[in-house]
GROMACS .gro file of C-alpha atoms in nm:
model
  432
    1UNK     CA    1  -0.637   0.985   0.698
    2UNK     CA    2  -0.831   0.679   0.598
    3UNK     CA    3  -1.103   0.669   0.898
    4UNK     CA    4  -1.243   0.358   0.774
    5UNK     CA    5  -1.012   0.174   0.898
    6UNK     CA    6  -1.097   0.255   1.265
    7UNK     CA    7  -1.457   0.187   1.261
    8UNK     CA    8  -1.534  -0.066   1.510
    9UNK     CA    9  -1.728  -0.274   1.360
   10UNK     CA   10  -1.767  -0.670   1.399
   11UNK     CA   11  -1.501  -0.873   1.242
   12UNK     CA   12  -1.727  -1.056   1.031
   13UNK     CA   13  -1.855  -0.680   0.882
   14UNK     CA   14  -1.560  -0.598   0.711
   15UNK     CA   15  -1.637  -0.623   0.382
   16UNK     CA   16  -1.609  -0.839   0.133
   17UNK     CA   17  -1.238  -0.974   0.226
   18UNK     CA   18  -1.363  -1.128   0.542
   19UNK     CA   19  -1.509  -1.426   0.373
   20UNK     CA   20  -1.538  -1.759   0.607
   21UNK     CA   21  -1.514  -2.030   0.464
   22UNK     CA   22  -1.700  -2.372   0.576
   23UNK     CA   23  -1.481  -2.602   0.804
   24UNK     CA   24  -1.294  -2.313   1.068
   25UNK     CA   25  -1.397  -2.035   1.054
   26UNK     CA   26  -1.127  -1.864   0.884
   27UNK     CA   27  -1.131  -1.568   0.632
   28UNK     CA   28  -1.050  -1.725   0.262
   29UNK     CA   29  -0.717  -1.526   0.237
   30UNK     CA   30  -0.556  -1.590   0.520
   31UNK     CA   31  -0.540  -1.979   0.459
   32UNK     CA   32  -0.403  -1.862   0.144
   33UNK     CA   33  -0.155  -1.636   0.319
   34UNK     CA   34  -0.082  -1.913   0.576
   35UNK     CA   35   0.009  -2.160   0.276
   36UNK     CA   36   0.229  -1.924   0.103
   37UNK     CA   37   0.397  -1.809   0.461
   38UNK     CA   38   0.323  -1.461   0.365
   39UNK     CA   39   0.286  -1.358   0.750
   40UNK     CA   40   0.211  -1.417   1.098
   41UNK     CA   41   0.071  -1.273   1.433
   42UNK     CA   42   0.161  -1.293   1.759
   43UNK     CA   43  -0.008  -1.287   2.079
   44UNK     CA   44   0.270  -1.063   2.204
   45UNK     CA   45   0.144  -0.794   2.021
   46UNK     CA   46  -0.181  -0.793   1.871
   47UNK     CA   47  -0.294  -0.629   1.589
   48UNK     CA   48   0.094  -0.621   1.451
   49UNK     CA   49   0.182  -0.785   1.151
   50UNK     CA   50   0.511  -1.008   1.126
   51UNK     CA   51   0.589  -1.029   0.747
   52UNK     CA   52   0.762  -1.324   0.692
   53UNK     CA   53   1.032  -1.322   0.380
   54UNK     CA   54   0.812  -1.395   0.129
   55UNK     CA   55   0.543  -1.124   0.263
   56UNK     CA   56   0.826  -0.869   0.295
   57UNK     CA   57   0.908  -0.916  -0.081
   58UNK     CA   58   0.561  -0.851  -0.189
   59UNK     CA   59   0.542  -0.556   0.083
   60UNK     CA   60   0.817  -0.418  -0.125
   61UNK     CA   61   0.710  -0.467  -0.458
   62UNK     CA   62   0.401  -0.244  -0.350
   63UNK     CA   63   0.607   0.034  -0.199
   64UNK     CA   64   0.838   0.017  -0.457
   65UNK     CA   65   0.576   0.051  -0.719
   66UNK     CA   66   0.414   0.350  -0.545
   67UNK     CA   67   0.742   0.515  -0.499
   68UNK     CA   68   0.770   0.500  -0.869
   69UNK     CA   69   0.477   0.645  -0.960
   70UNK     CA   70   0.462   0.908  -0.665
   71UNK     CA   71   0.798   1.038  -0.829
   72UNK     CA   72   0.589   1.069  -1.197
   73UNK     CA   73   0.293   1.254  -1.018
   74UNK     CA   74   0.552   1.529  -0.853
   75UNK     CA   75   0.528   1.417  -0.502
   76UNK     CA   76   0.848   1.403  -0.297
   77UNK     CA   77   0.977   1.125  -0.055
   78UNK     CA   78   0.965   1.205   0.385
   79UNK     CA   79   1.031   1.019   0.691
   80UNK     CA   80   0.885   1.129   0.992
   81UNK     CA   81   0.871   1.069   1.337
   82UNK     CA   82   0.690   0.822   1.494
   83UNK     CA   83   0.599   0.977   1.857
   84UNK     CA   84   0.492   1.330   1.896
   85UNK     CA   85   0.437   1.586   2.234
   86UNK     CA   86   0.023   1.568   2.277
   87UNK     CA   87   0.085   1.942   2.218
   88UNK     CA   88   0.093   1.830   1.868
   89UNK     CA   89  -0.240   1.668   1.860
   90UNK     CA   90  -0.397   1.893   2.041
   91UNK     CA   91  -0.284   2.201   1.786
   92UNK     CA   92  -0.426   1.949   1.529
   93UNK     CA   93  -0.758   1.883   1.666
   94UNK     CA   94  -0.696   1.516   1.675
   95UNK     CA   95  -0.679   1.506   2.064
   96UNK     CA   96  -1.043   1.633   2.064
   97UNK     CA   97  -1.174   1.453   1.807
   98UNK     CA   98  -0.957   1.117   1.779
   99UNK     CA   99  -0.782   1.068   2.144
  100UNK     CA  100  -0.964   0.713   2.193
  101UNK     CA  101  -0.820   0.551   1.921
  102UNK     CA  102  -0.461   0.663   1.977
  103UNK     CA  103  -0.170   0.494   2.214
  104UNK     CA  104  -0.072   0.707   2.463
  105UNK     CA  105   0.296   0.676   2.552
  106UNK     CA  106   0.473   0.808   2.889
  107UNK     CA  107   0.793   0.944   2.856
  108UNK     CA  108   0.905   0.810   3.252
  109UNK     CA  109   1.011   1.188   3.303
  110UNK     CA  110   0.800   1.395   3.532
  111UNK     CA  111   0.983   1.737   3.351
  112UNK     CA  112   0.837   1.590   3.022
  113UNK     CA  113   0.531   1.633   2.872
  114UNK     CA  114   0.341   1.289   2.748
  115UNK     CA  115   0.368   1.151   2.407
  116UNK     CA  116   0.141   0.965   2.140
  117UNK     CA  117   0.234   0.735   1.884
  118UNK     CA  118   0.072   0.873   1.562
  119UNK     CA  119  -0.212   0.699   1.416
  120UNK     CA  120  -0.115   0.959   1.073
  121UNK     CA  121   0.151   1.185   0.923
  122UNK     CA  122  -0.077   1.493   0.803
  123UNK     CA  123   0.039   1.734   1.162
  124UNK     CA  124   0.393   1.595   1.124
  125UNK     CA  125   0.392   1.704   0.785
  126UNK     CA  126   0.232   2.032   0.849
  127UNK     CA  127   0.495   2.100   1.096
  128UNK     CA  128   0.753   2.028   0.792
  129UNK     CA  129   0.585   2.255   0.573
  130UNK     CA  130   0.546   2.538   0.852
  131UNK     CA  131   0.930   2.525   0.902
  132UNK     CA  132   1.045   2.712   0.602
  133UNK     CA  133   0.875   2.972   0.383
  134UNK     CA  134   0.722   2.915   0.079
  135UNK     CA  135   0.676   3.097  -0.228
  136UNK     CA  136   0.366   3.091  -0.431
  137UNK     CA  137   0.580   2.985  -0.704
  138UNK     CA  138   0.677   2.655  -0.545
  139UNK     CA  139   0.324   2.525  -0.493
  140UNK     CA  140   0.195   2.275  -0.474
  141UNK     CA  141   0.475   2.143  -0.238
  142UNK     CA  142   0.349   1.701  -0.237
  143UNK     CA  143   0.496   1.469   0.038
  144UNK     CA  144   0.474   1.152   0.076
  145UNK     CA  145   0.547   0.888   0.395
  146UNK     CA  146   0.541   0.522   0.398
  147UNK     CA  147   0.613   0.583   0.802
  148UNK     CA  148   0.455   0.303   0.997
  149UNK     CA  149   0.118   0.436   1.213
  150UNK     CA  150  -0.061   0.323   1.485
  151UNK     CA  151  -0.449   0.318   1.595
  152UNK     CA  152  -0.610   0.183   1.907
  153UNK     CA  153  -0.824  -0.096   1.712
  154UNK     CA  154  -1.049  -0.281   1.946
  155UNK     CA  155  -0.924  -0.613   1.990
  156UNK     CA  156  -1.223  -0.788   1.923
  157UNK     CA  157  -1.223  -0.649   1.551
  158UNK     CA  158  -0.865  -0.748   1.506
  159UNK     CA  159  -0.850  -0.984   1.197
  160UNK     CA  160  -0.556  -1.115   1.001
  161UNK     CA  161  -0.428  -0.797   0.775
  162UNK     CA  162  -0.754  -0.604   0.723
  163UNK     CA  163  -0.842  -0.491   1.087
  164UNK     CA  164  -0.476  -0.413   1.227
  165UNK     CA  165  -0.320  -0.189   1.511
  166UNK     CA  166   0.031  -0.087   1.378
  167UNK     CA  167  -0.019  -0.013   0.923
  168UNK     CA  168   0.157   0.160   0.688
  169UNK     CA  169  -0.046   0.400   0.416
  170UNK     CA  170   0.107   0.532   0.099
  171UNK     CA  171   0.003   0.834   0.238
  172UNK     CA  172   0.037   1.164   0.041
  173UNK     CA  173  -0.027   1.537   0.165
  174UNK     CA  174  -0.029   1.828  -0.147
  175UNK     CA  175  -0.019   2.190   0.007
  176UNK     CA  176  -0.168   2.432  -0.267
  177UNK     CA  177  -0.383   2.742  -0.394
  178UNK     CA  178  -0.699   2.744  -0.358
  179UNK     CA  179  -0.718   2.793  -0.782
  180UNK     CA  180  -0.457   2.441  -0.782
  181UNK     CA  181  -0.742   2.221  -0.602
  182UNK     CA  182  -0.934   2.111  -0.868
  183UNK     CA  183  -0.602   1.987  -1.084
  184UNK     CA  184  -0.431   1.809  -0.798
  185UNK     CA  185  -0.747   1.618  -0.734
  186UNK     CA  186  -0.795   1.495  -1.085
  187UNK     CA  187  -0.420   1.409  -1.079
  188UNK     CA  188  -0.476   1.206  -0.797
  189UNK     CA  189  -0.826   1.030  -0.885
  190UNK     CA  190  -0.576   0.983  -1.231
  191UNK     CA  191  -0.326   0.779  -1.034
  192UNK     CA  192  -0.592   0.608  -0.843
  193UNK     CA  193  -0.716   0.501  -1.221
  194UNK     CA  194  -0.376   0.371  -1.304
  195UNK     CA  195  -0.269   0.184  -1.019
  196UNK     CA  196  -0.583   0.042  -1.014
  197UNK     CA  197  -0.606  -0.073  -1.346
  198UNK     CA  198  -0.237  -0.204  -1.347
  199UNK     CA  199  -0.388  -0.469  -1.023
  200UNK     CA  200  -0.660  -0.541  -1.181
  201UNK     CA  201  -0.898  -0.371  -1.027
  202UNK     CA  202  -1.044  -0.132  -1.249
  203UNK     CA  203  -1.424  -0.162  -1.159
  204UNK     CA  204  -1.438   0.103  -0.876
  205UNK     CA  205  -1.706   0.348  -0.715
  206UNK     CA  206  -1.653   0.665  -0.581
  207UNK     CA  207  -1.866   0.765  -0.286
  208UNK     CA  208  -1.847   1.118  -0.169
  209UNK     CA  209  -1.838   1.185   0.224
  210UNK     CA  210  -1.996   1.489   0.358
  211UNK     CA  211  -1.988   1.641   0.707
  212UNK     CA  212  -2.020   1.456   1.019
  213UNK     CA  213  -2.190   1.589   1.302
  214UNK     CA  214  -1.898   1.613   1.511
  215UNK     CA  215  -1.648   1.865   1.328
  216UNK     CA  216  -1.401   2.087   1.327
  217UNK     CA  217  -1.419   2.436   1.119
  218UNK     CA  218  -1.660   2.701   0.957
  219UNK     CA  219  -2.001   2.563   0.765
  220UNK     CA  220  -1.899   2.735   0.525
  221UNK     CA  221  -1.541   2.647   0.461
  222UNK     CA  222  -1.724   2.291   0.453
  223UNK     CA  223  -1.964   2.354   0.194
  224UNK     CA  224  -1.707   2.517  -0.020
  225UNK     CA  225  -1.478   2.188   0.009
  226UNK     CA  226  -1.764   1.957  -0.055
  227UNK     CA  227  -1.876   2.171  -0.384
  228UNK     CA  228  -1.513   2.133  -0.525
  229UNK     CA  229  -1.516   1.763  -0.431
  230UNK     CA  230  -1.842   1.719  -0.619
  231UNK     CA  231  -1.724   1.899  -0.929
  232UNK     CA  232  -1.375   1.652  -0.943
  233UNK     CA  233  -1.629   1.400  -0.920
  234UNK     CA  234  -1.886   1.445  -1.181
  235UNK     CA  235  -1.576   1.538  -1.403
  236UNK     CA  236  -1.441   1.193  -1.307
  237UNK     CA  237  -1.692   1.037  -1.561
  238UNK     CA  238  -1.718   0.746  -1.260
  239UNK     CA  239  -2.017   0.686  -1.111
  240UNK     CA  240  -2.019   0.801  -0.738
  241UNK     CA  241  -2.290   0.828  -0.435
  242UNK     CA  242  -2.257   1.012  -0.114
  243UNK     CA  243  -2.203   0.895   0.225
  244UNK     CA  244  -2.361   1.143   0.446
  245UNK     CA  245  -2.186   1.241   0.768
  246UNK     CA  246  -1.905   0.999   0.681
  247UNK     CA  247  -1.609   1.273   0.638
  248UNK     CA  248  -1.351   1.293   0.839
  249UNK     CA  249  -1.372   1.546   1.154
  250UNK     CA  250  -1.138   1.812   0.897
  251UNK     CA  251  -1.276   1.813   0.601
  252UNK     CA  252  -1.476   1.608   0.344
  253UNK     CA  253  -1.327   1.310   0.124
  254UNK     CA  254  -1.338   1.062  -0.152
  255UNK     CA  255  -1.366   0.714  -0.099
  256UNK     CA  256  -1.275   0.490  -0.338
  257UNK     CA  257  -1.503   0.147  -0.327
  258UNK     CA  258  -1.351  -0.168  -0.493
  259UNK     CA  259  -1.558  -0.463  -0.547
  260UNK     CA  260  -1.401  -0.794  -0.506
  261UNK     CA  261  -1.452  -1.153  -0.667
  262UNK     CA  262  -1.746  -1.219  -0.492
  263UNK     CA  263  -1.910  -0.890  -0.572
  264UNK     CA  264  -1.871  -0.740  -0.253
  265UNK     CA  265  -1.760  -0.322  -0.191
  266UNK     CA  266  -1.473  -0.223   0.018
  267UNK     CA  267  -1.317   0.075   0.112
  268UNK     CA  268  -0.947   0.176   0.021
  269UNK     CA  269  -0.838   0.495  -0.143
  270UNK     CA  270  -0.916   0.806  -0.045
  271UNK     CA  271  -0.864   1.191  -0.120
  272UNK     CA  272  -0.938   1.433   0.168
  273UNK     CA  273  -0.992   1.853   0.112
  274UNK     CA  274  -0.860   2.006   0.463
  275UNK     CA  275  -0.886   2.385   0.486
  276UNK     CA  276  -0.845   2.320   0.830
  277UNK     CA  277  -0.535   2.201   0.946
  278UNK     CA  278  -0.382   2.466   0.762
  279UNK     CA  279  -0.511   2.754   0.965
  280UNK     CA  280  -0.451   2.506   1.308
  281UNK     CA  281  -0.084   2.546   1.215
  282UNK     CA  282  -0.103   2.876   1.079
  283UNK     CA  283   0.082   2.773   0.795
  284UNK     CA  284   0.136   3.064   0.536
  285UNK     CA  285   0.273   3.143   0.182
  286UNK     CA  286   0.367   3.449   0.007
  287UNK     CA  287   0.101   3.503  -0.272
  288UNK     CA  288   0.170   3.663  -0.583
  289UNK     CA  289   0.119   4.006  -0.400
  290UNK     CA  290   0.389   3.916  -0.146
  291UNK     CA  291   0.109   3.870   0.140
  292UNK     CA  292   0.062   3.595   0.352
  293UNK     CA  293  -0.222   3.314   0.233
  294UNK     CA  294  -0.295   3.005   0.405
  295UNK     CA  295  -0.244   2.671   0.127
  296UNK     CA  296  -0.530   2.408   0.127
  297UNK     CA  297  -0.428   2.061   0.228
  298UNK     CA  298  -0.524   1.744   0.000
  299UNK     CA  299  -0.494   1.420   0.218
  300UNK     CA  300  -0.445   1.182  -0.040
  301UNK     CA  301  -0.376   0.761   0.020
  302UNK     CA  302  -0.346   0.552  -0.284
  303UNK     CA  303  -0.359   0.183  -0.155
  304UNK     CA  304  -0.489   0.351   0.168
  305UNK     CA  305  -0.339   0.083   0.417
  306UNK     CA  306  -0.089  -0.135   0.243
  307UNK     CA  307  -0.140  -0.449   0.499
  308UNK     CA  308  -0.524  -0.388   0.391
  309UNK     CA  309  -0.452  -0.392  -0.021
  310UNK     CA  310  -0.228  -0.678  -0.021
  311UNK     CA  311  -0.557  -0.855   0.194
  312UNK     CA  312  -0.760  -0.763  -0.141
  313UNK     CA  313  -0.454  -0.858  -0.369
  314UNK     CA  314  -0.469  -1.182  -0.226
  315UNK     CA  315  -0.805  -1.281  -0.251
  316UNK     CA  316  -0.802  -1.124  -0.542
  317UNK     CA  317  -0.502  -1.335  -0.721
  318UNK     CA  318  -0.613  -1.585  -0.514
  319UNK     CA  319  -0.237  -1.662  -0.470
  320UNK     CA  320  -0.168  -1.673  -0.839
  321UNK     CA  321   0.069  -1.359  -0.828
  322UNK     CA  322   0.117  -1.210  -1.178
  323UNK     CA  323   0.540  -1.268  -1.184
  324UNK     CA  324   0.569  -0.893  -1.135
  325UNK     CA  325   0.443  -0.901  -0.807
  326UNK     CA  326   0.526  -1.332  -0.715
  327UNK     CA  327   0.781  -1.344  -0.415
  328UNK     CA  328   0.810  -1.664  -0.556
  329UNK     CA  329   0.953  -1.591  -0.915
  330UNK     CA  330   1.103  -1.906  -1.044
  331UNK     CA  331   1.247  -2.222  -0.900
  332UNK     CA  332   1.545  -2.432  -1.068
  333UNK     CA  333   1.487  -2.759  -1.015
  334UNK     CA  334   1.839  -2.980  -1.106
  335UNK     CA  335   1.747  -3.320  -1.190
  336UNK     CA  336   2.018  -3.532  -1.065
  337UNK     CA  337   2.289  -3.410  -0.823
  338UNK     CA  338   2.522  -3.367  -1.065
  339UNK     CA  339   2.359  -3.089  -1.200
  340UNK     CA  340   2.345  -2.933  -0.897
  341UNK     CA  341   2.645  -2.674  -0.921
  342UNK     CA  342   2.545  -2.552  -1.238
  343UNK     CA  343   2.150  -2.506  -1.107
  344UNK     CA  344   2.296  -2.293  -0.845
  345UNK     CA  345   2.531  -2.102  -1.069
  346UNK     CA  346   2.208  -2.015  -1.274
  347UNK     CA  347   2.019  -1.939  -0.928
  348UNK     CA  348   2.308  -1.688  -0.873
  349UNK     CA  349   2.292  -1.503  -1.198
  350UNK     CA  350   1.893  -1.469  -1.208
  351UNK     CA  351   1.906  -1.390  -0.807
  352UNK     CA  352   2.191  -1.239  -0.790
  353UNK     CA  353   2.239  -1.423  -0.405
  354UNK     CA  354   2.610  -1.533  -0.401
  355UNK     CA  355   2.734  -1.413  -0.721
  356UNK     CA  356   2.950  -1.222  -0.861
  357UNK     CA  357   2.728  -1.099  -1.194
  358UNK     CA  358   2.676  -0.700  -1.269
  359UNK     CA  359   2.324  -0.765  -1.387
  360UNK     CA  360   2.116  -0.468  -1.308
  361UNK     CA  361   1.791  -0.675  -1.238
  362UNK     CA  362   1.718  -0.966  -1.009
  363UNK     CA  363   1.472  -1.200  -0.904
  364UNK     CA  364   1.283  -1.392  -0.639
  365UNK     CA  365   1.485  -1.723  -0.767
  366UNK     CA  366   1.523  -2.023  -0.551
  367UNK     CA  367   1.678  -2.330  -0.582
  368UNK     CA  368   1.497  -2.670  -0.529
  369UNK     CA  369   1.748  -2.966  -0.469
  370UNK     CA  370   1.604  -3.205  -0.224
  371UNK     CA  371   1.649  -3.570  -0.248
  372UNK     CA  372   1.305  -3.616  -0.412
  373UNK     CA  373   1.212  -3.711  -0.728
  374UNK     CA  374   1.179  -3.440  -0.983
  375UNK     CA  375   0.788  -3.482  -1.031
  376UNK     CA  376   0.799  -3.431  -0.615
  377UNK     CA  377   0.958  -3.115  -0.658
  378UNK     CA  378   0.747  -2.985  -0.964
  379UNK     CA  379   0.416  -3.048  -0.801
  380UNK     CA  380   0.544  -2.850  -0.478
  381UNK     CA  381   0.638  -2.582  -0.690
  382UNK     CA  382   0.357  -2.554  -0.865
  383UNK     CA  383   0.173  -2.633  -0.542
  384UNK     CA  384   0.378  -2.284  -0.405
  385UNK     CA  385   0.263  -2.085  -0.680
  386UNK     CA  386   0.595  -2.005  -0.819
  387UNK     CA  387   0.580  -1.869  -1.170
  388UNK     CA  388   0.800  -2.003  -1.404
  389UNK     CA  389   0.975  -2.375  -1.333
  390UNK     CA  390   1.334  -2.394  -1.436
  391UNK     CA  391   1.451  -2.746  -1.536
  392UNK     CA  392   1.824  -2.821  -1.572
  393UNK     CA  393   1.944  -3.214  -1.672
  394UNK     CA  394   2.231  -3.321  -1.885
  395UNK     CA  395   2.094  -3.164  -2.190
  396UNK     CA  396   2.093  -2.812  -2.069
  397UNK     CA  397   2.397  -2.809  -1.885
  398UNK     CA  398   2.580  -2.918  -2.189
  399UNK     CA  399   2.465  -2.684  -2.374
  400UNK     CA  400   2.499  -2.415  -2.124
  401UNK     CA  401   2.096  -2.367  -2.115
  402UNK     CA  402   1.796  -2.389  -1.878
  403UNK     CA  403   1.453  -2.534  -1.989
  404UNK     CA  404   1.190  -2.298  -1.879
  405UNK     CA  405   0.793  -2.382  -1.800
  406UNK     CA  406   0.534  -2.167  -1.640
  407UNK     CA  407   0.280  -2.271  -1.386
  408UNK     CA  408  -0.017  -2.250  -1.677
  409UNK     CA  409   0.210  -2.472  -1.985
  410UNK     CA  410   0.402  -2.790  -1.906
  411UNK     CA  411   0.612  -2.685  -2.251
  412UNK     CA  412   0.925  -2.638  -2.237
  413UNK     CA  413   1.128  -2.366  -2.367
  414UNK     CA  414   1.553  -2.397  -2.344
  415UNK     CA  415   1.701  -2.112  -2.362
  416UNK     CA  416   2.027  -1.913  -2.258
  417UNK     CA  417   2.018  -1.765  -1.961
  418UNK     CA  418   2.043  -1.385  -2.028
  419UNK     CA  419   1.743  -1.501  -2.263
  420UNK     CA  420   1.518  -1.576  -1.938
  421UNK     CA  421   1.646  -1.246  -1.780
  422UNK     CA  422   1.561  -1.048  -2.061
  423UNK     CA  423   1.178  -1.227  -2.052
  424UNK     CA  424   1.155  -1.156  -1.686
  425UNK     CA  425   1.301  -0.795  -1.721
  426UNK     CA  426   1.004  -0.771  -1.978
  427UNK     CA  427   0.735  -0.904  -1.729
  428UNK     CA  428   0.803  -0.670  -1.492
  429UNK     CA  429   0.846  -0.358  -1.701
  430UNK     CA  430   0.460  -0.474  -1.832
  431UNK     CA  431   0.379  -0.517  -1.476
  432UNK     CA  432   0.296  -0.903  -1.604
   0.00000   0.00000   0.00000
């Protein structure tokens, strides 16, 4: 899935996130990611991302929110392998068709066959299908794999989070009827609508990609999936185009084309129709005749590459995280060191780091307690991007309170503390 991401084009051509700005050189969102220590590469391993705390939290904010609504739209949770026999990929067709932009792996035994590290799930998922029969009455069967993948990027096109080697996808694979197509892919151009709108990022184009020259499968089989594509499409109410010979080598697809803040298109869901794969694995179901039929295969991704989306998120939010998503929540900020026990009591109950509260939800809560003066420590925060400042002086300790700002009010609010928790549980419910 999501072929995009392999084509090697120059780093400055990747759209509309790779913005340089005017004294380095260096795309607009990852100085922001650099200030807010969201990540890091290495030369030891190109094209690999290191998420640093912070940029693990928001990692898992976005898997955790997918997860979520994955689980409303039927599909069920998989881990899979990461390395696979080359047997695999060439049942697949992916050796044939894909073999360049995959890392071969030796297995240092000459009785063993070589391996590849899989640039995506949909054979290892096919093989998980094809191990157990299936009734027609249990289709369609929906899994989903947050497994890590890995694709042979050119290292000249390498560039921060949008052009990586190793990614992760939300990726999705539905195995149905031929009469379920049409409803799964409005489902999933539904949850595309959702998600999207929940970000932010509402405005989107859908672009249709047809055959490409090199392919795999029967004309007609093609022109079969591409009708039923069309059809979800113009039902969609969205207005879409077609990219001609941009499928992938399987099947046609939907690509889903976000414009960012400077009015620029990218590429980043997509929904795939695969009556190919299927029949490579001869995978079968009994029909409601008891005979064997081969499913269709719906490649679905959501975010499409998470390292990609949170690029977008970033330059979208412009590292002004909405407090759902903030890996920087709240600070408390004690004025004098006195107050210092209780600020860290209250960083325990909201964090739930070193305490001993049965709270059901916690936060991204830190506690700010240098030997600076309080206005030091507010700017910083505020410089940080943290959400909501928590003051605590004489005042609110007495009292058994915190006074609570956000980044946008200097007012101050004091409050109980299972008041705050309640606000934040709110926030996040509202994905605010």
């Amino acid at each position: 899935m999501f072929r995009p991401l392999l084509k090697r084009t120059p780093v400055r051509a990747v759209p509309g996130l790779v913005r340089w700005n005017h004294h380095g050189g260096v795309p607009e969102y990852i100085e922001i990611a650099q200030q807010q220590k969201l990540y890091m590469i290495d030369k030891s391993t190109p094209g690999s991302v290191f998420f640093l705390p912070h940029g693990a939290r928001l990692f898992e904010k976005l898997v955790d929110f997918m997860k979520a609504q994955q689980r409303r739209f039927g599909f069920q949770q998989v881990i899979t392998p990461l390395i696979y026999k080359n047997e695999l990929w060439k049942t697949s067709g992916h050796w044939t068709h894909y073999k360049d932009d995959m890392f071969e792996v030796s297995s240092g035994h000459e009785e063993e066959a070589d391996f590849s590290l899989k640039p995506m799930n949909c054979p290892g998922h096919c093989v998980m299908f094809g191990r157990h029969d299936h009734s027609f009455r249990e289709l369609p069967v929906r899994y989903a794999d947050f497994s890590p993948l890995h694709r042979n990027e050119a290292s000249g096109a390498l560039t921060g989070l949008t052009r990586v080697r190793k990614f992760h996808q939300d990726d999705g694979h539905i195995f149905c009827q031929h009469s379920q197509v049409q409803g799964e892919i409005e489902s999933c151009l539904k949850l595309i609508q959702t998600t999207y709108e929940i970000f932010g990022l509402g405005q989107f184009r859908l672009a249709l990609s047809t055959r490409p020259d090199k392919f795999a499968g029967d004309v007609e089989l093609w022109n079969q999936a591409e009708a039923g594509l069309k059809e979800a499409l113009q039902k969609s109410g969205k207005p879409w185009s077609i990219n001609e010979k941009d499928g992938a080598f399987y099947g046609p697809k939907i690509d889903i084309m976000v414009t960012d803040n400077n009015g620029k298109e990218h590429q980043t869901a997509t929904i795939q129709l695969d009556f190919q794969l299927p029949k490579s694995f001869e995978l079968k179901y009994m029909d409601a005749e008891s005979k064997g039929a081969t499913p269709v295969l719906i490649h679905r991704a959501i975010f499409g590459s998470l390292e990609r989306f949170m690029a977008l998120l970033i330059d979208h939010y412009k590292g002004k995280w909405p407090f759902w998503l903030n890996p920087r929540q709240a600070v408390v900020i004690p004025v004098a060191s006195r107050h210092h026990d209780y600020a860290q009591k209250v960083v325990s109950e909201l964090s739930g780091v070193g305490g001993e509260t049965t709270a059901n939800s916690f936060f991204h809560v830190e506690l700010s307690a240098q030997d600076e003066t309080v206005g030091t420590r507010v700017r910083r925060a505020l410089a940080d991007g943290y959400s909501y400042i928590i003051m605590i002086g004489d005042k609110e300790m007495d009292a058994n309170k915190i006074a609570l700002r956000s980044r946008e009010d200097r007012k101050l609010d004091v409050l109980p503390v299972e008041e705050v928790r309640s606000k934040f549980e709110q926030l996040e419910r509202q994905h605010q």
